[in-house]
XYZ file of C-alpha atoms in Angstrom:
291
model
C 84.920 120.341 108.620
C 86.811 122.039 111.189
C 90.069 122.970 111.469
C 92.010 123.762 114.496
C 95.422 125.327 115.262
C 96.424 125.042 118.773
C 99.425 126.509 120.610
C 100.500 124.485 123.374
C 103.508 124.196 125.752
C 105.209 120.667 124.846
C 107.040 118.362 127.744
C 109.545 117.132 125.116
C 110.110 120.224 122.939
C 110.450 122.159 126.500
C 108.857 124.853 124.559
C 105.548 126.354 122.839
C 104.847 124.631 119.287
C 102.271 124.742 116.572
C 99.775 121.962 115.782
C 97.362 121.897 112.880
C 94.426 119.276 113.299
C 91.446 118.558 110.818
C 88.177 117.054 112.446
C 85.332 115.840 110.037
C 81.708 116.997 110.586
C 78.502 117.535 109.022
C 79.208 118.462 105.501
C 77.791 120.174 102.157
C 78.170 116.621 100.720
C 76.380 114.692 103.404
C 73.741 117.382 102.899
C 73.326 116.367 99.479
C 73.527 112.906 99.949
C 70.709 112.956 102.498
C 73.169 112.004 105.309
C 72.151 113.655 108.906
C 74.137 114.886 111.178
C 74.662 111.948 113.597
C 76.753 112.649 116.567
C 77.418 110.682 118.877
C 78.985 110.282 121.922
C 82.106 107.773 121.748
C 81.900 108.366 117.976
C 85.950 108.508 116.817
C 87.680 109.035 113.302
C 90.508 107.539 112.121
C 93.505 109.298 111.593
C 97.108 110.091 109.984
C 99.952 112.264 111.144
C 101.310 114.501 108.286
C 104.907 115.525 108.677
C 105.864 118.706 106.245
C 109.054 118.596 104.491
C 112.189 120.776 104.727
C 111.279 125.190 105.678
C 107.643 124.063 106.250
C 105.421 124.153 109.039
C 102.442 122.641 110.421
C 100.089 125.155 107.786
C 101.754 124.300 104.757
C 99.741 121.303 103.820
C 96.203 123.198 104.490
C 98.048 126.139 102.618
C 99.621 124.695 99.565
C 96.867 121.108 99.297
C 93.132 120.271 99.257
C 93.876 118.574 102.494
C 90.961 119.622 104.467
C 88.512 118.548 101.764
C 89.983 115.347 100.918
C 89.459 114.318 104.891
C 85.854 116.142 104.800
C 85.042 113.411 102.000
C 86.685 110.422 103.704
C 86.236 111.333 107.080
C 89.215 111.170 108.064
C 91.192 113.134 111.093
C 94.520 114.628 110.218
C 97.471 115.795 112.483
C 99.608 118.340 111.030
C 102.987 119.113 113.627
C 105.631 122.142 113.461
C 108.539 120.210 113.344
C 111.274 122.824 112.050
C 113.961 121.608 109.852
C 114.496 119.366 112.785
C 114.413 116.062 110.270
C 112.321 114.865 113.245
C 114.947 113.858 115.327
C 116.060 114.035 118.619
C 118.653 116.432 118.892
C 121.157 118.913 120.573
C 118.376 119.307 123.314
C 115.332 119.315 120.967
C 113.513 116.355 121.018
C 111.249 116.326 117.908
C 111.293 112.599 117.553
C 109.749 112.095 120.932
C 107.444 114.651 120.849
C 105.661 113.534 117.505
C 105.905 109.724 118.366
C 105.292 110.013 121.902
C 103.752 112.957 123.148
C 101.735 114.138 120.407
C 99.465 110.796 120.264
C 98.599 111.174 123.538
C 97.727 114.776 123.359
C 95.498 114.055 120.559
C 93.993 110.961 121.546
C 92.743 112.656 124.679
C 91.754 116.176 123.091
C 90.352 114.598 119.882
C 87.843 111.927 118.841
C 90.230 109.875 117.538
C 90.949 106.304 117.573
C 93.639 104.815 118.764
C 93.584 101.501 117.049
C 96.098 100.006 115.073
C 93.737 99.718 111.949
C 92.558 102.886 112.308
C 96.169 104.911 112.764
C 98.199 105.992 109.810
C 101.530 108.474 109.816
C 102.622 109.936 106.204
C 105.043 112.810 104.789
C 106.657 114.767 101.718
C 110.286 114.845 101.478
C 112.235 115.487 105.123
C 108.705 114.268 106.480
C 109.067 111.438 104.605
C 112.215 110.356 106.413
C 110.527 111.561 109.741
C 107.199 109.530 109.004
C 109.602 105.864 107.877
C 111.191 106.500 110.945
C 108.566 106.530 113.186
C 106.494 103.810 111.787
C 109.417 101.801 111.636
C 110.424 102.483 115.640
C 106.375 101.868 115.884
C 105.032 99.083 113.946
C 102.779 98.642 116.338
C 100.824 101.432 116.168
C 100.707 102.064 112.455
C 98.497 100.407 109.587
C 100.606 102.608 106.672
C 102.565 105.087 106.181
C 102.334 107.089 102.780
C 105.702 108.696 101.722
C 105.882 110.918 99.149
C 109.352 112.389 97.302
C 111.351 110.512 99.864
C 112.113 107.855 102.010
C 114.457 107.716 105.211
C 118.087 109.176 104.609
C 120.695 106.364 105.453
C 124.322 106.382 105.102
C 125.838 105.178 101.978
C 122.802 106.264 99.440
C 123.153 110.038 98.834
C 119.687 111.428 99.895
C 119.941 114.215 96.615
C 120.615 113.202 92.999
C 120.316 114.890 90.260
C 117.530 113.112 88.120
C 116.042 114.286 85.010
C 113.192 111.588 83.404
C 114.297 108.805 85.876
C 118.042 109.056 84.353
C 120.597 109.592 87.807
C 123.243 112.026 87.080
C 125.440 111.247 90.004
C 128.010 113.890 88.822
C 126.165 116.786 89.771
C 126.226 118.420 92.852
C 123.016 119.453 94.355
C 122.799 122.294 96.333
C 120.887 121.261 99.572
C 119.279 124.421 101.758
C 119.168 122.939 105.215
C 121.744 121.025 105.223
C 123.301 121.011 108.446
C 125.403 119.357 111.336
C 122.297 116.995 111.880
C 121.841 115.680 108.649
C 125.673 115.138 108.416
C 125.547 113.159 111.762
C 122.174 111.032 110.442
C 124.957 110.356 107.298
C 127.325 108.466 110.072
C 126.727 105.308 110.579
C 128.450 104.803 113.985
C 126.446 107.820 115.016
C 123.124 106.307 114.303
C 123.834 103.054 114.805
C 121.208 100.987 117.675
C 119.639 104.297 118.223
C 115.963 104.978 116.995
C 117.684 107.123 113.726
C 119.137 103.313 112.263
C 115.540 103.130 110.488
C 116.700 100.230 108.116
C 118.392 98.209 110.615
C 115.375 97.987 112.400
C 112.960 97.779 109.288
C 115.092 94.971 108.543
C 114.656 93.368 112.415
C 111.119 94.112 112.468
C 110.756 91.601 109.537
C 112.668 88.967 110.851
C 111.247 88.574 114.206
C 107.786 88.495 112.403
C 106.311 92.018 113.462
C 102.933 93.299 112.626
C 104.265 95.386 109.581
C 102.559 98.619 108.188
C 102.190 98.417 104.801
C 104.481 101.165 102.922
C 103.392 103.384 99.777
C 105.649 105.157 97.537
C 104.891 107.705 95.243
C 107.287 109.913 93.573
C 108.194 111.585 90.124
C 110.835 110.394 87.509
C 112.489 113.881 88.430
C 111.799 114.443 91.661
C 116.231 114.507 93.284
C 114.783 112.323 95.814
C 113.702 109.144 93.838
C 117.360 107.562 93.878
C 116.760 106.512 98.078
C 112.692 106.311 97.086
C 113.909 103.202 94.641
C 116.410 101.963 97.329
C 114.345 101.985 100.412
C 111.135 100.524 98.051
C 113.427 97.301 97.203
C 114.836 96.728 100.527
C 111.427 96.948 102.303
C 109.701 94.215 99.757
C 112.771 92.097 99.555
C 112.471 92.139 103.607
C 108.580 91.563 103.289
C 106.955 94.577 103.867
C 103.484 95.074 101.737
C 105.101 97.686 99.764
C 103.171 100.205 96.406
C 105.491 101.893 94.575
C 104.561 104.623 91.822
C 107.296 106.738 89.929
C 105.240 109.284 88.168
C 106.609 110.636 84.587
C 107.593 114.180 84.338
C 106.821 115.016 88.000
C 109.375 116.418 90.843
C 109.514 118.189 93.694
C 106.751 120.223 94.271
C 103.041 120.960 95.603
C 100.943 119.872 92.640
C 102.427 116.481 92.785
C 102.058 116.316 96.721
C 98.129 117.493 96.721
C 98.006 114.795 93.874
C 99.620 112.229 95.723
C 97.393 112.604 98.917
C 94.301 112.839 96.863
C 95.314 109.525 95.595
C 96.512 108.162 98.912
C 93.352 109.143 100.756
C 90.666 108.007 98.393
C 91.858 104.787 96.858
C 95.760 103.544 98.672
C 95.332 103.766 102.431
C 93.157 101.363 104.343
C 90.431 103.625 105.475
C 86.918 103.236 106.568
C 85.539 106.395 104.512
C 82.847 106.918 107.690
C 83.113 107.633 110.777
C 83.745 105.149 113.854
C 80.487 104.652 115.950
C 80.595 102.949 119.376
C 79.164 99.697 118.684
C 76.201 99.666 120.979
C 75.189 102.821 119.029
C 75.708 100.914 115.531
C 73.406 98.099 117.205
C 70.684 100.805 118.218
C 70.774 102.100 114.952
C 70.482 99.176 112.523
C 67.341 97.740 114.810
């Protein structure tokens, strides 16, 4: 397994960012399972883009998760992006949106054995990357399979995206003391700020539906007392109503935190997402190899 971390100068961000990146190889467990090392040329992975929450960067899920060898075992490429407590949006001259839907894709999809199929192409998230990864894959339906969110969904205005929950009980009374909260997120809470601009997620969730889109499927997994499962439960119902393929699991006695998260994508990876679990050979080379 290798992992990478590359400093680049991006177009949209106008300046130097981080990018962490997980490649499969040749493994212990291949090893054991009698599996040789069989590279090939035009061999590609499939992949997902991993948006960290709120203070996090593009280390914290190789950090604070078993990350790298959950792709090892599924063989899986994973894209982990800096994306500050931007709440991936385009903004006040930063534009984080564009650079993880648009640029980064490309940058990977030329530097990196990865595919670029539909099938093959996932985007997922904890928390503020859970409103970052909706977003996307909602603007993108073309281009995604899934997306996995985890403690979260996208913020939109009229559902508060903190409450107070203790054991799935909503104590709307209590105020919640929010650490980046900031201009942005009180702009992304106006709806004739957001509104047919790329940040009106459920508006065009909702569009995508009715004009019969290719839709990615949606999974939801958060805990009973996690503040973010009041807009987990609201975005869930809207999505299926609308007819999305949607999973939904509210774990008891869980919240917000990193045991949960390296649970969740443990989960995600092995049995939830539509994944190969092997890598992508070229298909002359399959045809050469089963002869």
């Amino acid at each position: 397994m290798a992992v990478l971390k590359m400093n680049f100068l991006s177009q949209a961000l106008n300046m130097q960012t981080n990018v962490t990146v997980i490649m499969p190889t040749f493994s212990f467990a291949d090893s054991m399972e009698g599996i040789g090392a069989s590279y090939v040329p035009g061999m590609k992975y499939q992949v997902i883009y991993l948006l960290h929450g709120g203070m996090g960067d593009d280390s914290d899920y190789v950090n604070f998760t078993n990350i790298v060898r959950y792709a090892d075992k599924h063989k899986l490429a994973v894209v982990m992006p800096a994306a500050n407590n931007s709440s991936y949006t385009d903004y006040d001259g930063t534009d984080f949106y564009t650079y993880i839907s648009e640029e980064l894709p490309k940058l990977c999809e030329t530097m990196f054995p990865i595919s670029s199929q539909r099938e093959d192409t996932f985007i997922g998230g904890l928390s503020m990357g859970s409103h970052g990864a909706m977003k996307i894959a909602m603007n993108h339906p073309e281009r995604f399979a899934a997306v996995l969110l985890m403690s979260g969904a996208s913020y939109r205005p009229g559902v508060p995206s903190v409450v107070k929950t203790v054991d799935g009980n909503f104590h709307f009374d209590v105020d919640i003391t929010v650490p980046i909260k900031s201009s942005l997120q009180t702009k992304l809470d106006d709806p004739e700020y957001i509104r047919d601009t790329v940040n009106d997620v459920y508006s065009i969730a909702r569009r995508n539906a009715g004009e019969g889109k290719k839709l990615p499927a949606v999974f939801f997994r958060v805990g009973d007392s996690d503040h973010a499962l009041y807009r987990t439960i609201q975005a869930e119902k809207d999505l299926k109503e609308w007819g999305y393929d949607t999973r939904m699991e509210i774990v008891p006695g869980k919240g917000h935190d990193w045991d949960f998260w390296d649970e969740s994508l443990r989960i995600a990876i092995s049995d939830w997402l539509p994944l190969r679990h092997q890598v992508i050979y070229p298909q002359n080379e399959k045809t050469e190899e089963n002869e």
